[in-house]
CSV table of C-alpha atoms and ligand atoms in Angstrom, one decimal:
chain,number,residue,atom,x,y,z
M,1,MET,CA,-45.3,13.0,-15.2
M,2,PRO,CA,-44.5,12.5,-11.7
M,3,LYS,CA,-41.5,13.9,-10.4
M,4,LYS,CA,-39.0,10.7,-9.8
M,5,LYS,CA,-38.0,10.8,-6.2
M,6,LEU,CA,-34.4,11.4,-5.9
M,7,GLN,CA,-32.2,8.8,-4.1
M,8,LYS,CA,-30.9,10.2,-0.4
M,9,GLU,CA,-26.8,10.5,-0.7
M,10,PHE,CA,-25.4,8.8,2.3
M,11,GLN,CA,-22.7,11.1,3.6
M,12,SER,CA,-20.7,10.2,7.2
M,13,PRO,CA,-21.9,12.0,10.7
M,14,LYS,CA,-20.6,15.2,10.5
M,15,GLY,CA,-17.4,15.4,12.3
M,16,MET,CA,-17.0,11.8,11.5
M,17,ARG,CA,-15.0,10.3,8.5
M,18,ASP,CA,-13.4,7.3,6.6
M,19,LEU,CA,-9.9,6.5,7.4
M,20,LEU,CA,-8.7,5.6,3.7
M,21,PRO,CA,-6.1,3.2,2.4
M,22,GLN,CA,-4.0,5.6,1.2
M,23,ASP,CA,-3.4,6.9,4.9
M,24,ALA,CA,-3.4,3.5,6.5
M,25,ALA,CA,0.1,3.1,6.2
M,26,PHE,CA,0.8,6.4,8.7
M,27,TRP,CA,-2.4,5.2,10.9
M,28,ASP,CA,-0.2,1.8,11.4
M,29,LYS,CA,2.7,3.7,12.1
M,30,VAL,CA,1.7,5.4,14.5
M,31,ILE,CA,-0.2,2.5,16.2
M,32,ASN,CA,2.8,0.0,15.6
M,33,VAL,CA,5.5,2.5,17.5
M,34,GLY,CA,3.2,3.5,20.2
M,35,GLN,CA,2.3,-0.7,21.0
M,36,GLU,CA,5.9,-1.3,20.3
M,37,LEU,CA,7.1,1.2,22.5
M,38,ALA,CA,4.3,1.1,25.2
M,39,GLN,CA,5.4,-2.7,25.4
M,40,ASP,CA,9.3,-1.9,25.7
M,41,TYR,CA,8.3,0.7,28.9
M,42,GLY,CA,6.4,-2.7,30.4
M,43,PHE,CA,2.6,-1.6,29.5
M,44,GLN,CA,-0.1,-4.5,28.6
M,45,LYS,CA,-2.6,-4.1,26.6
M,46,ILE,CA,-6.2,-3.6,26.8
M,47,GLU,CA,-9.7,-3.1,25.5
M,48,THR,CA,-12.6,-1.9,27.0
M,49,PRO,CA,-16.1,-1.5,25.2
M,50,LEU,CA,-17.2,1.7,23.3
M,51,ILE,CA,-19.9,2.3,26.0
M,52,GLU,CA,-20.2,2.4,29.4
M,53,ASP,CA,-22.7,3.7,32.1
M,54,ALA,CA,-22.6,7.6,31.6
M,55,GLU,CA,-22.7,7.9,35.0
M,56,LEU,CA,-18.5,6.5,35.1
M,57,PHE,CA,-18.1,9.7,33.1
M,58,ILE,CA,-20.0,11.9,34.9
M,59,ARG,CA,-18.6,11.1,38.0
M,60,GLY,CA,-14.8,10.2,36.9
M,61,THR,CA,-14.2,12.8,34.1
M,62,GLY,CA,-16.3,15.7,35.7
M,63,GLU,CA,-20.2,16.8,35.3
M,64,THR,CA,-19.3,20.1,34.8
M,65,THR,CA,-16.2,19.9,32.4
M,66,ASP,CA,-17.1,20.4,28.6
M,67,ILE,CA,-16.5,16.8,27.5
M,68,VAL,CA,-19.6,15.9,30.3
M,69,SER,CA,-21.7,18.7,30.1
M,70,LYS,CA,-22.0,19.4,26.3
M,71,GLN,CA,-20.2,16.5,24.6
M,72,MET,CA,-21.1,13.4,25.6
M,73,TYR,CA,-23.1,10.9,23.0
M,74,PHE,CA,-26.0,9.5,24.8
M,75,VAL,CA,-27.0,6.2,24.2
M,76,LYS,CA,-31.0,5.5,23.9
M,77,THR,CA,-31.6,1.4,24.5
M,78,ALA,CA,-34.6,-0.4,24.8
M,79,GLY,CA,-34.7,-0.9,28.4
M,80,ASN,CA,-33.7,2.9,29.2
M,81,ALA,CA,-30.5,1.8,30.1
M,82,ASN,CA,-27.8,5.0,31.0
M,83,LEU,CA,-25.2,4.7,28.7
M,84,ALA,CA,-23.0,6.8,27.1
M,85,LEU,CA,-20.5,6.7,24.2
M,86,ARG,CA,-16.7,6.8,25.4
M,87,PRO,CA,-15.6,10.3,25.4
M,88,GLU,CA,-12.4,9.3,26.8
M,89,GLY,CA,-10.4,6.1,27.8
M,90,THR,CA,-9.3,6.7,31.3
M,91,PRO,CA,-12.8,6.1,33.4
M,92,GLY,CA,-13.2,3.2,31.6
M,93,VAL,CA,-9.6,1.5,31.8
M,94,ALA,CA,-10.0,3.0,35.9
M,95,ARG,CA,-13.3,0.9,36.4
M,96,ALA,CA,-11.7,-2.2,34.3
M,97,TYR,CA,-8.8,-2.2,36.8
M,98,MET,CA,-11.3,-2.1,39.6
M,99,GLU,CA,-13.8,-4.8,37.7
M,100,ASN,CA,-11.2,-7.4,37.2
M,101,GLY,CA,-9.3,-7.6,40.5
M,102,MET,CA,-6.2,-5.8,39.0
M,103,ALA,CA,-5.7,-4.4,42.7
M,104,SER,CA,-4.7,-7.5,44.1
M,105,LEU,CA,-2.1,-7.8,41.7
M,106,ALA,CA,1.6,-7.2,41.8
M,107,GLN,CA,1.3,-3.3,41.6
M,108,PRO,CA,1.7,-0.7,39.5
M,109,ILE,CA,-0.2,-2.2,36.7
M,110,LYS,CA,0.6,-0.6,33.7
M,111,LEU,CA,-2.0,-0.6,30.7
M,112,PHE,CA,-2.2,1.0,27.1
M,113,TYR,CA,-5.1,1.2,24.8
M,114,TYR,CA,-6.1,2.5,21.3
M,115,GLY,CA,-9.2,3.2,19.5
M,116,PRO,CA,-12.1,5.7,18.7
M,117,MET,CA,-13.4,8.1,21.3
M,118,PHE,CA,-16.6,10.5,20.9
M,119,ARG,CA,-17.0,14.4,21.5
M,120,HIS,CA,-19.8,16.4,20.2
M,121,GLU,CA,-17.7,19.3,19.4
M,122,GLN,CA,-17.6,21.7,16.8
M,123,PRO,CA,-15.0,20.0,13.8
M,124,GLN,CA,-12.4,22.3,13.0
M,125,ALA,CA,-9.0,21.3,11.6
M,126,GLY,CA,-7.9,18.5,14.1
M,127,ARG,CA,-10.9,18.4,15.4
M,128,TRP,CA,-13.3,15.5,15.2
M,129,ARG,CA,-16.3,14.0,16.6
M,130,GLN,CA,-15.2,10.8,16.7
M,131,LEU,CA,-11.4,11.1,17.4
M,132,TYR,CA,-8.8,7.9,17.9
M,133,GLN,CA,-6.2,8.0,21.0
M,134,PHE,CA,-3.6,5.9,22.0
M,135,GLY,CA,-3.5,5.7,26.0
M,136,LEU,CA,-1.6,4.7,28.8
M,137,GLU,CA,-2.4,4.2,32.4
M,138,ILE,CA,-0.6,3.1,35.5
M,139,PHE,CA,-2.6,2.3,38.6
M,140,GLY,CA,-1.6,1.4,42.6
M,141,ASP,CA,2.0,3.9,42.7
M,142,GLY,CA,2.3,7.3,43.6
M,143,SER,CA,6.4,7.4,42.9
M,144,ALA,CA,7.3,10.6,40.8
M,145,VAL,CA,9.3,8.7,38.6
M,146,LEU,CA,6.2,7.0,36.9
M,147,ASP,CA,4.9,10.2,36.0
M,148,ALA,CA,8.3,11.6,34.8
M,149,GLN,CA,8.5,7.9,32.8
M,150,THR,CA,4.6,8.7,31.3
M,151,ILE,CA,6.4,12.2,29.6
M,152,GLN,CA,9.4,10.2,28.8
M,153,PHE,CA,7.3,8.2,26.9
M,154,CYS,CA,5.9,11.0,24.5
M,155,PHE,CA,8.8,12.6,24.4
M,156,HIS,CA,10.6,9.1,22.9
M,157,LEU,CA,7.4,8.7,20.7
M,158,PHE,CA,7.2,11.9,19.1
M,159,ARG,CA,11.2,11.5,18.3
M,160,GLN,CA,10.3,7.9,16.9
M,161,LEU,CA,7.5,9.7,14.6
M,162,GLY,CA,10.2,11.7,13.3
M,163,LEU,CA,8.0,14.6,15.2
M,164,LYS,CA,10.4,17.1,16.6
M,165,LYS,CA,8.9,20.4,16.8
M,166,VAL,CA,6.6,19.2,19.9
M,167,ASN,CA,6.8,21.4,23.4
M,168,ILE,CA,6.1,19.9,26.6
M,169,GLN,CA,4.0,21.9,29.4
M,170,ILE,CA,3.6,20.7,32.7
M,171,ASN,CA,1.8,22.0,35.9
M,172,SER,CA,0.9,20.8,39.3
M,173,LEU,CA,-3.2,21.3,40.3
M,174,GLY,CA,-1.9,20.2,44.0
M,175,CYS,CA,-4.2,17.5,46.1
M,176,PRO,CA,-7.6,18.1,47.7
M,177,GLN,CA,-5.0,19.3,50.8
M,178,CYS,CA,-3.8,22.2,49.5
M,179,ARG,CA,-5.9,23.0,46.3
M,180,PRO,CA,-9.1,24.3,48.4
M,181,ALA,CA,-6.4,26.8,49.4
M,182,TYR,CA,-5.9,27.5,46.0
M,183,ARG,CA,-9.1,27.9,44.7
M,184,ARG,CA,-10.0,30.2,47.3
M,185,ALA,CA,-7.1,32.6,46.0
M,186,LEU,CA,-8.1,32.0,42.1
M,187,LEU,CA,-11.9,32.8,42.9
M,188,ASP,CA,-10.7,36.0,45.2
M,189,TYR,CA,-8.6,36.8,42.2
M,190,TYR,CA,-11.3,36.5,39.8
M,191,ARG,CA,-14.2,38.2,41.7
M,192,HIS,CA,-12.6,41.3,42.0
M,193,ARG,CA,-12.2,41.5,38.2
M,194,LYS,CA,-15.6,39.8,37.3
M,195,GLU,CA,-17.0,43.3,35.2
M,196,LYS,CA,-14.3,42.4,32.9
M,197,LEU,CA,-14.9,38.4,31.9
M,198,CYS,CA,-16.5,36.9,29.1
M,199,PRO,CA,-19.7,35.3,29.7
M,200,ASP,CA,-18.1,31.9,29.6
M,201,CYS,CA,-15.8,32.7,32.5
M,202,LYS,CA,-18.8,34.5,34.4
M,203,ARG,CA,-19.9,30.8,34.3
M,204,ARG,CA,-16.4,29.3,35.2
M,205,LEU,CA,-16.5,31.4,38.1
M,206,LYS,CA,-19.5,29.5,39.9
M,207,GLU,CA,-19.4,26.0,38.5
M,208,ASN,CA,-15.5,25.0,37.6
M,209,PRO,CA,-12.8,27.9,38.8
M,210,LEU,CA,-10.0,26.1,37.5
M,211,ARG,CA,-11.3,26.5,34.2
M,212,LEU,CA,-10.7,29.9,34.0
M,213,LEU,CA,-7.3,29.5,33.4
M,214,ASP,CA,-8.4,27.8,30.2
M,215,CYS,CA,-10.2,30.7,28.6
M,216,LYS,CA,-8.9,31.7,25.5
M,217,GLU,CA,-10.9,34.8,24.8
M,218,GLU,CA,-8.7,37.8,24.3
M,219,LYS,CA,-10.6,40.1,26.7
M,220,CYS,CA,-9.9,37.3,29.7
M,221,GLN,CA,-5.7,37.6,28.6
M,222,PRO,CA,-4.5,40.0,30.8
M,223,ILE,CA,-6.6,38.9,34.0
M,224,LYS,CA,-5.6,35.3,33.5
M,225,THR,CA,-1.3,36.0,33.0
M,226,GLN,CA,-1.8,37.7,36.3
M,227,ALA,CA,-4.2,35.2,37.8
M,228,PRO,CA,-2.3,33.1,41.0
M,229,ALA,CA,-0.6,30.2,40.2
M,230,SER,CA,-1.3,26.7,41.5
M,231,VAL,CA,2.7,26.0,42.2
M,232,ASP,CA,2.8,28.9,44.4
M,233,HIS,CA,0.0,27.1,46.9
M,234,LEU,CA,1.1,23.3,46.6
M,235,CYS,CA,1.3,21.8,50.0
M,236,ASP,CA,4.7,20.3,51.3
M,237,ASP,CA,4.3,16.5,49.5
M,238,CYS,CA,3.1,18.0,46.4
M,239,ARG,CA,5.9,20.3,46.2
M,240,LYS,CA,8.0,17.9,46.8
M,241,HIS,CA,6.8,15.5,44.3
M,242,PHE,CA,6.5,18.0,41.7
M,243,LYS,CA,10.0,18.8,42.3
M,244,GLU,CA,11.0,15.1,42.0
M,245,VAL,CA,9.3,14.6,38.6
M,246,LEU,CA,11.0,18.3,37.2
M,247,GLU,CA,14.1,16.8,38.3
M,248,PHE,CA,13.7,13.4,36.2
M,249,LEU,CA,13.2,14.8,33.4
M,250,ASP,CA,16.2,17.6,34.0
M,251,GLU,CA,18.5,14.2,34.2
M,252,LEU,CA,16.8,13.1,31.1
M,253,GLU,CA,17.6,16.1,29.3
M,254,ILE,CA,13.6,16.3,28.5
M,255,PRO,CA,13.2,20.0,27.4
M,256,TYR,CA,9.7,21.3,29.0
M,257,PHE,CA,7.8,24.8,30.5
M,258,LEU,CA,6.4,25.5,33.0
M,259,ASN,CA,3.0,27.0,32.6
M,260,SER,CA,1.1,28.0,35.3
M,261,ALA,CA,-2.2,28.2,33.2
M,262,LEU,CA,-2.1,25.1,32.4
M,263,VAL,CA,-5.2,23.0,33.8
M,264,ARG,CA,-6.5,20.7,31.7
M,265,GLY,CA,-10.0,19.8,30.9
M,266,LEU,CA,-11.0,16.8,32.9
M,267,ASP,CA,-11.5,17.0,36.5
M,268,TYR,CA,-9.7,13.9,37.8
M,269,TYR,CA,-6.4,15.2,37.8
M,270,THR,CA,-3.9,15.8,40.9
M,271,LYS,CA,-0.6,16.8,41.5
M,272,THR,CA,1.4,16.6,37.5
M,273,ILE,CA,-0.6,17.8,34.5
M,274,PHE,CA,0.8,18.4,31.6
M,275,GLU,CA,0.5,18.6,27.5
M,276,VAL,CA,2.0,18.2,24.4
M,277,PHE,CA,1.9,21.0,21.9
M,278,TRP,CA,2.8,21.3,17.9
M,279,ASP,CA,4.3,24.4,17.3
M,280,GLU,CA,4.0,25.7,14.1
M,281,GLU,CA,4.7,29.3,13.0
M,282,GLY,CA,1.4,31.8,12.6
M,283,ALA,CA,-0.9,29.0,14.0
M,284,SER,CA,-2.1,28.6,17.4
M,285,PRO,CA,-0.1,25.2,18.8
M,286,MET,CA,-1.8,22.3,18.8
M,287,ALA,CA,-2.4,19.8,21.8
M,288,LEU,CA,-1.2,16.5,20.3
M,289,ALA,CA,-1.1,14.8,23.8
M,290,GLY,CA,-1.9,15.4,27.6
M,291,GLY,CA,-2.4,13.7,30.5
M,292,GLY,CA,-1.1,13.8,34.5
M,293,ARG,CA,-1.6,11.7,37.6
M,294,TYR,CA,-5.0,11.0,38.9
M,295,ASP,CA,-4.9,9.8,42.4
M,296,ASN,CA,-8.3,10.1,43.5
M,297,LEU,CA,-10.3,8.8,40.5
M,298,ILE,CA,-10.4,5.1,41.7
M,299,LYS,CA,-11.4,6.3,45.2
M,300,ASP,CA,-14.0,8.5,43.5
M,301,LEU,CA,-15.4,5.5,41.7
M,302,GLY,CA,-15.9,3.4,44.4
M,303,GLY,CA,-12.8,1.7,44.6
M,304,LYS,CA,-10.3,1.7,47.3
M,305,PRO,CA,-8.3,4.7,47.3
M,306,THR,CA,-5.3,4.1,44.3
M,307,PRO,CA,-2.7,6.4,42.9
M,308,ALA,CA,-2.8,6.5,39.0
M,309,VAL,CA,-0.9,8.2,36.3
M,310,GLY,CA,-1.5,8.8,32.7
M,311,MET,CA,-1.9,10.3,29.0
M,312,ALA,CA,-3.0,9.6,25.8
M,313,PHE,CA,-2.5,11.2,22.6
M,314,GLY,CA,-4.6,11.8,19.7
M,315,LEU,CA,-3.7,9.9,16.3
M,316,ASP,CA,-5.6,11.9,14.0
M,317,ARG,CA,-3.6,15.2,14.4
M,318,ILE,CA,-0.7,13.0,14.6
M,319,VAL,CA,-1.3,11.0,11.6
M,320,ASP,CA,-2.1,14.7,9.6
M,321,LEU,CA,1.0,16.4,10.7
M,322,MET,CA,3.1,12.6,9.7
M,323,LYS,CA,1.7,13.7,6.2
M,324,LYS,CA,2.1,17.5,6.5
M,325,GLU,CA,5.8,17.1,7.5
M,326,GLN,CA,6.3,14.4,5.0
M,327,VAL,CA,7.6,11.8,7.2
M,328,LYS,CA,8.4,8.6,5.4
M,329,VAL,CA,6.3,5.4,6.2
M,330,ALA,CA,6.6,2.3,4.4
M,331,GLN,CA,3.9,2.0,1.2
M,332,GLY,CA,2.5,-1.5,1.3
M,333,PRO,CA,4.0,-4.5,0.9
M,334,ASN,CA,7.2,-5.3,-0.9
M,335,PHE,CA,6.2,-7.8,-3.5
M,336,LYS,CA,9.1,-10.0,-5.1
M,337,VAL,CA,7.4,-11.1,-7.6
M,338,PHE,CA,4.3,-11.0,-9.9
M,339,LEU,CA,2.2,-13.6,-11.4
M,340,VAL,CA,1.0,-13.3,-15.1
M,341,GLN,CA,-1.8,-15.7,-16.0
M,342,LEU,CA,-3.2,-16.3,-19.3
M,343,GLY,CA,-6.8,-18.8,-20.6
M,344,ALA,CA,-8.7,-20.1,-18.1
M,345,ALA,CA,-6.3,-23.2,-17.5
M,346,GLY,CA,-3.2,-20.5,-16.8
M,347,ARG,CA,-5.8,-18.8,-14.4
M,348,LYS,CA,-6.2,-22.2,-12.5
M,349,LYS,CA,-2.6,-23.1,-12.0
M,350,CYS,CA,-1.9,-19.3,-11.0
M,351,LEU,CA,-4.5,-19.5,-8.2
M,352,LYS,CA,-2.7,-22.6,-6.7
M,353,LEU,CA,0.8,-21.4,-7.5
M,354,PHE,CA,0.1,-18.0,-5.5
M,355,GLU,CA,-0.5,-20.3,-2.4
M,356,LYS,CA,2.1,-22.0,-2.6
M,357,LEU,CA,4.5,-19.0,-3.0
M,358,HIS,CA,2.4,-17.7,0.1
M,359,GLN,CA,3.7,-20.8,2.1
M,360,ALA,CA,7.3,-20.3,1.1
M,361,GLY,CA,7.3,-16.8,2.2
M,362,ILE,CA,7.7,-15.0,-1.4
M,363,LEU,CA,4.9,-12.0,-1.6
M,364,ALA,CA,3.5,-12.4,-5.0
M,365,ALA,CA,0.9,-9.4,-6.7
M,366,GLU,CA,-1.4,-10.3,-9.2
M,367,SER,CA,-4.1,-9.2,-11.0
M,368,MET,CA,-6.1,-12.4,-11.3
M,369,SER,CA,-9.4,-10.6,-13.4
M,370,ARG,CA,-7.4,-9.6,-15.8
M,371,ASP,CA,-6.9,-11.1,-19.3
M,372,SER,CA,-4.4,-8.8,-21.1
M,373,ILE,CA,-0.7,-9.8,-20.7
M,374,LYS,CA,0.5,-6.3,-21.5
M,375,ALA,CA,-1.8,-4.8,-18.1
M,376,GLN,CA,-0.4,-7.2,-16.4
M,377,MET,CA,3.3,-6.8,-17.3
M,378,LYS,CA,2.4,-3.3,-16.8
M,379,SER,CA,1.2,-3.5,-13.7
M,380,ALA,CA,4.4,-5.8,-12.5
M,381,ASP,CA,7.0,-3.1,-14.1
M,382,ARG,CA,4.7,-0.6,-11.7
M,383,LEU,CA,5.4,-2.4,-8.7
M,384,GLY,CA,8.9,-3.0,-9.7
M,385,VAL,CA,9.4,-6.0,-8.7
M,386,LYS,CA,12.4,-8.8,-9.8
M,387,PHE,CA,10.9,-11.5,-11.9
M,388,ALA,CA,7.1,-12.1,-13.5
M,389,LEU,CA,5.8,-15.5,-13.1
M,390,ILE,CA,4.0,-16.1,-16.4
M,391,LEU,CA,1.6,-19.2,-16.8
M,392,GLY,CA,-0.3,-19.9,-20.1
M,393,GLN,CA,-2.3,-22.3,-22.0
M,394,GLN,CA,1.1,-23.9,-22.8
M,395,GLU,CA,2.5,-24.3,-19.5
M,396,ALA,CA,-0.4,-25.3,-17.9
M,397,LEU,CA,-0.4,-28.1,-20.3
M,398,ASP,CA,3.5,-28.8,-19.5
M,399,ASN,CA,3.3,-28.3,-15.4
M,400,THR,CA,6.0,-25.0,-16.3
M,401,VAL,CA,6.0,-22.0,-15.6
M,402,ILE,CA,8.1,-18.9,-17.4
M,403,ILE,CA,10.7,-16.7,-14.9
M,404,ARG,CA,11.0,-13.3,-16.3
M,405,ASP,CA,14.0,-11.2,-15.2
M,406,MET,CA,12.1,-7.7,-15.5
M,407,GLN,CA,15.2,-6.0,-15.7
M,408,SER,CA,17.2,-7.7,-18.6
M,409,GLY,CA,14.0,-9.7,-20.1
M,410,VAL,CA,15.2,-12.9,-20.3
M,411,GLN,CA,13.2,-15.8,-20.1
M,412,GLU,CA,13.7,-19.3,-18.2
M,413,THR,CA,10.9,-22.5,-18.4
M,414,VAL,CA,10.9,-24.1,-15.2
M,415,PRO,CA,9.0,-27.1,-14.1
M,416,GLN,CA,6.3,-25.9,-11.8
M,417,ASP,CA,7.0,-27.8,-8.7
M,418,LYS,CA,10.8,-26.3,-8.6
M,419,VAL,CA,9.6,-22.4,-9.3
M,420,VAL,CA,10.2,-21.8,-5.1
M,421,ASP,CA,13.8,-23.2,-4.8
M,422,GLU,CA,14.6,-21.6,-8.2
M,423,LEU,CA,13.6,-18.2,-7.5
M,424,LYS,CA,15.1,-18.7,-3.8
M,425,LYS,CA,18.1,-19.6,-5.8
M,426,ARG,CA,18.0,-16.0,-7.5
M,427,PHE,CA,16.9,-14.3,-4.4
M,428,LYS,CA,20.3,-15.4,-3.0
M,429,LYS,CA,22.1,-13.7,-5.7
W,1,HAM,P1,-7.4,15.0,26.3
W,1,HAM,O1,-6.6,15.9,26.7
W,1,HAM,O2,-9.0,15.2,26.4
W,1,HAM,O3,-6.8,13.7,27.5
W,1,HAM,O4,-7.2,14.5,25.1
W,1,HAM,C1,-5.8,13.8,24.7
W,1,HAM,C2,-5.4,14.3,23.4
W,1,HAM,O5,-6.6,13.5,22.3
W,1,HAM,C3,-5.4,15.7,23.0
W,1,HAM,O6,-3.9,15.7,22.9
W,1,HAM,C4,-5.8,15.6,21.5
W,1,HAM,O7,-4.4,15.1,20.7
W,1,HAM,C5,-6.9,14.4,21.1
W,1,HAM,N1,-7.9,14.8,21.2
W,1,HAM,C6,-9.2,15.6,21.8
W,1,HAM,N2,-10.1,15.6,21.5
W,1,HAM,C7,-9.5,15.8,19.9
W,1,HAM,C8,-10.9,16.2,18.6
W,1,HAM,N3,-12.1,15.9,18.9
W,1,HAM,N4,-9.8,15.6,17.7
W,1,HAM,C9,-9.0,15.2,17.5
W,1,HAM,N5,-8.3,14.7,18.6
W,1,HAM,C10,-8.4,15.1,19.6
W,1,HAM,C11,-8.0,12.4,27.9
W,1,HAM,O8,-8.4,12.7,26.7
W,1,HAM,C12,-7.4,12.0,29.1
W,1,HAM,N6,-7.9,10.5,29.2
W,1,HAM,C13,-5.8,11.7,28.9
W,1,HAM,C14,-5.1,11.0,29.9
W,1,HAM,C15,-5.0,9.6,30.1
W,1,HAM,N7,-4.9,11.4,31.2
W,1,HAM,C16,-4.7,10.3,32.3
W,1,HAM,N8,-4.4,9.3,31.4
C-alpha cells in the first residue's frame, strides 16, 4: 500500500505569534491609554509603511548596529528593489516628515504611531521577531523641556497602566562636537584592556566603541564599570542641556537613575538618552521603553538640520506584564439583554429586533444559531444580563416579545414596537 502523504501542519514563523481574542482587552487597553495620553500631550497620529527602502535604516538606525547588521528582514521583489521590513519606527517617521513637507509647518511637529516592527533576533521570553511598538517623535525643536516631556509621558503611561515597578535610567551621549573626544577616551581605556575582552567587544572596539558599554558578558563587567563616562566629556551646550532635562524631571518629581553605561542600540542618538526598565527580584531588568534625542538624523537622511526627540515602548512586554501583575481590564462588551429565539419565525423576528436594539444603543447578546431554549437561557445567565427577550413561534405571530427579569424570573409580554421604550423605562429604574 502506498504511504498516505501527511498533510503539512502550518505554524506561525519562528518568533512570531497570533494575538488571540483572550488577550485583546489588554492590547486594546495599552493602545487606548497610549493614544489618549499622546493626544492629551498634543501628538497626532501617523502611519507609515511596514516596508521601506533598506538604505533608510542603514543610514538612519546605523549600519554597524545589531538591528541593521544582524536583524533586518530584507524583502525580495520582482523589480529587485532594495527594501526591508521596518525594524523600528523612527527612520520611517523621519522620512515621512521630510517627504510630506512637515518642516514648513509650525514646529515642533509631534507625531505618534503604533504597529509591528520586525527584528530577526533569537526569540526568548519577551523577545519577538514580530514585535509591536508604540512610539512618539517630536521634530523641529531642540529644547530640553521636550526631552523631559517625552520621559514624563512614559512615567504617566506606566502609572496609568498600573505598572509601578518601573525604573527610568538616563544618560547623555553628547553631540558631534564632544563625542569624538569621549570616543577617544573610551578607545584608549579599552585598548589597554583588549586581551581581557570577549570576542564581541573586540569587534565593537573596531566597529562601534560606544556599544562596548552595552556588553552583558560577565568577564567584561569589571572593565565596563571603570570605563570613562560620556557625561564627563560633554561640551558646554550638551552639559547645559542635560542639566536642564534633569531639573525638569526633578521639578516633576519623576524618579530616575543616572546610568553612565547606558548607550542604546541605535546610532542616531545625540544628547539625552533614556530607557525604562521593569525591575523584578531574581530576574534581569527588562526594557519596556527607550528613546532619546536625535538631532542629526534628518540631516543624515538628506534633510535640513532638524532637532528631534522621541521614544518607543514595547507593547508585547507591557501586555505580558499586565497579565502577570493581574492588572484589571474591562473584558468584552457589557451586554444589557439576551435575545432568546425559538423556531424559524421567531429567529427572523429576533434578527430584526437585534438591529432595533442596536440602533437604540441597547447592547444585546444572542445565540442565533442555537435551537435549544435551555442553552440560550444558560448563556444569558452566564453573561449576567438583566433581561432576556424571548421570541418564539407564538410571539412572532402576535408581534410580541416576552421580557424576562433574569433575577426574579418574572415575565411580561409586550408588543414588539414597544419593547425598546419598555426596556429603557426598566433600565432607568
Ligand atoms: P528600542 O529600544 O530598540 O528603540 O525599542 C523600544 C522598545 O521596544 C524596547 O524598550 C522594548 O520594550 C521593545 N522591543 C524591542 N525589541 C523587541 C523584541 N525583539 N521583542 C519585544 N519587544 C521589543 C526603538 O526602537 C527606537 N525607535 C525608539 C525611539 C523613538 N527613539 C527615538 N524615537
